[in-house]
XYZ file of C-alpha atoms in Angstrom:
106
model
C -2.606 -12.158 -10.370
C -3.131 -10.615 -6.955
C -0.803 -8.477 -4.884
C -0.944 -7.633 -1.184
C -0.821 -4.149 0.349
C 2.528 -4.930 1.978
C 4.025 -5.861 -1.382
C 2.885 -2.568 -2.917
C 4.429 -0.674 0.035
C 7.694 -2.601 -0.410
C 7.828 -1.650 -4.107
C 7.270 2.013 -3.284
C 9.899 2.037 -0.514
C 12.408 0.290 -2.787
C 11.779 2.721 -5.642
C 11.830 6.079 -3.822
C 14.849 7.229 -1.784
C 14.422 7.578 2.002
C 10.758 6.689 1.723
C 8.209 5.453 4.236
C 5.009 4.090 2.698
C 1.821 2.711 4.161
C -0.546 1.001 1.757
C -4.046 -0.154 2.598
C -6.817 -1.823 0.650
C -9.792 0.460 1.326
C -12.009 -1.498 -1.028
C -12.628 -5.179 -0.422
C -10.942 -7.523 -2.861
C -13.308 -9.418 -5.147
C -12.022 -12.839 -6.264
C -14.279 -12.868 -9.318
C -13.289 -9.453 -10.673
C -9.758 -9.333 -9.244
C -10.312 -5.693 -8.270
C -7.186 -4.595 -6.430
C -7.843 -1.075 -5.118
C -5.166 0.428 -2.879
C -4.480 3.666 -1.025
C -0.842 4.732 -0.539
C 0.384 7.251 2.025
C 3.997 8.098 1.099
C 6.543 10.371 2.826
C 9.985 11.127 1.370
C 12.400 14.064 1.234
C 12.866 13.111 -2.433
C 9.557 14.908 -3.124
C 11.057 18.279 -2.141
C 10.526 20.834 -4.921
C 8.489 18.452 -7.079
C 4.959 19.126 -8.243
C 2.193 16.887 -6.943
C 1.971 15.281 -10.382
C 5.715 14.505 -10.347
C 5.440 13.048 -6.827
C 2.584 10.778 -7.878
C 4.468 9.748 -11.020
C 7.381 8.649 -8.802
C 4.982 6.408 -6.883
C 3.507 4.953 -10.086
C 7.028 4.363 -11.438
C 8.023 2.595 -8.213
C 5.026 0.265 -8.432
C 6.099 -0.379 -12.017
C 4.584 -3.215 -14.020
C 2.263 -4.125 -11.160
C 0.224 -1.037 -12.123
C -0.798 -2.749 -15.329
C -1.054 -6.311 -14.081
C -2.048 -6.507 -10.400
C -3.143 -3.053 -9.258
C -6.508 -1.844 -10.533
C -6.509 1.509 -8.737
C -4.075 3.405 -6.513
C -5.110 6.423 -4.446
C -1.985 8.380 -3.507
C -1.153 10.952 -0.829
C 2.448 12.185 -0.880
C 4.342 14.406 1.529
C 7.822 15.650 2.252
C 8.654 15.125 5.943
C 8.044 18.844 6.581
C 4.662 18.784 4.830
C 3.746 15.618 6.727
C 4.411 17.388 10.047
C 2.030 20.147 8.992
C -0.671 18.174 7.157
C -0.228 14.468 7.958
C -2.480 12.500 10.273
C 0.292 11.304 12.607
C -0.159 7.630 11.742
C 3.396 7.297 10.380
C 5.201 9.259 13.113
C 6.954 6.252 14.686
C 8.046 4.808 11.338
C 9.304 8.194 10.155
C 11.290 8.717 13.369
C 12.791 5.212 13.041
C 13.839 6.099 9.472
C 15.381 9.371 10.671
C 12.903 11.479 8.720
C 11.357 13.140 11.789
C 13.061 14.386 14.937
C 12.865 12.065 17.939
C 10.571 12.787 20.869
C 13.494 12.889 23.325
């Protein structure tokens, strides 16, 4: 069974409060091996005060059963909104502002 990047992002956003997730497939999918490798970039205030391991476990929990059936590998980068402002690459700025997780540019 295969799963698309957008579906993985939807699972993460549904499973973590006030979350914005971007999921890509950095490794090409192989129909013969069904290798589904993904990279998730996840920002949520729910990560505040949690260890990196706990943050990543939240992401794995949100992906749920797909981790054992459709997802072969998941690279994860997690941030609180504050940490994203300091260390993020800026690629989610517009989505985070739309979600109210970053101040507007006004």
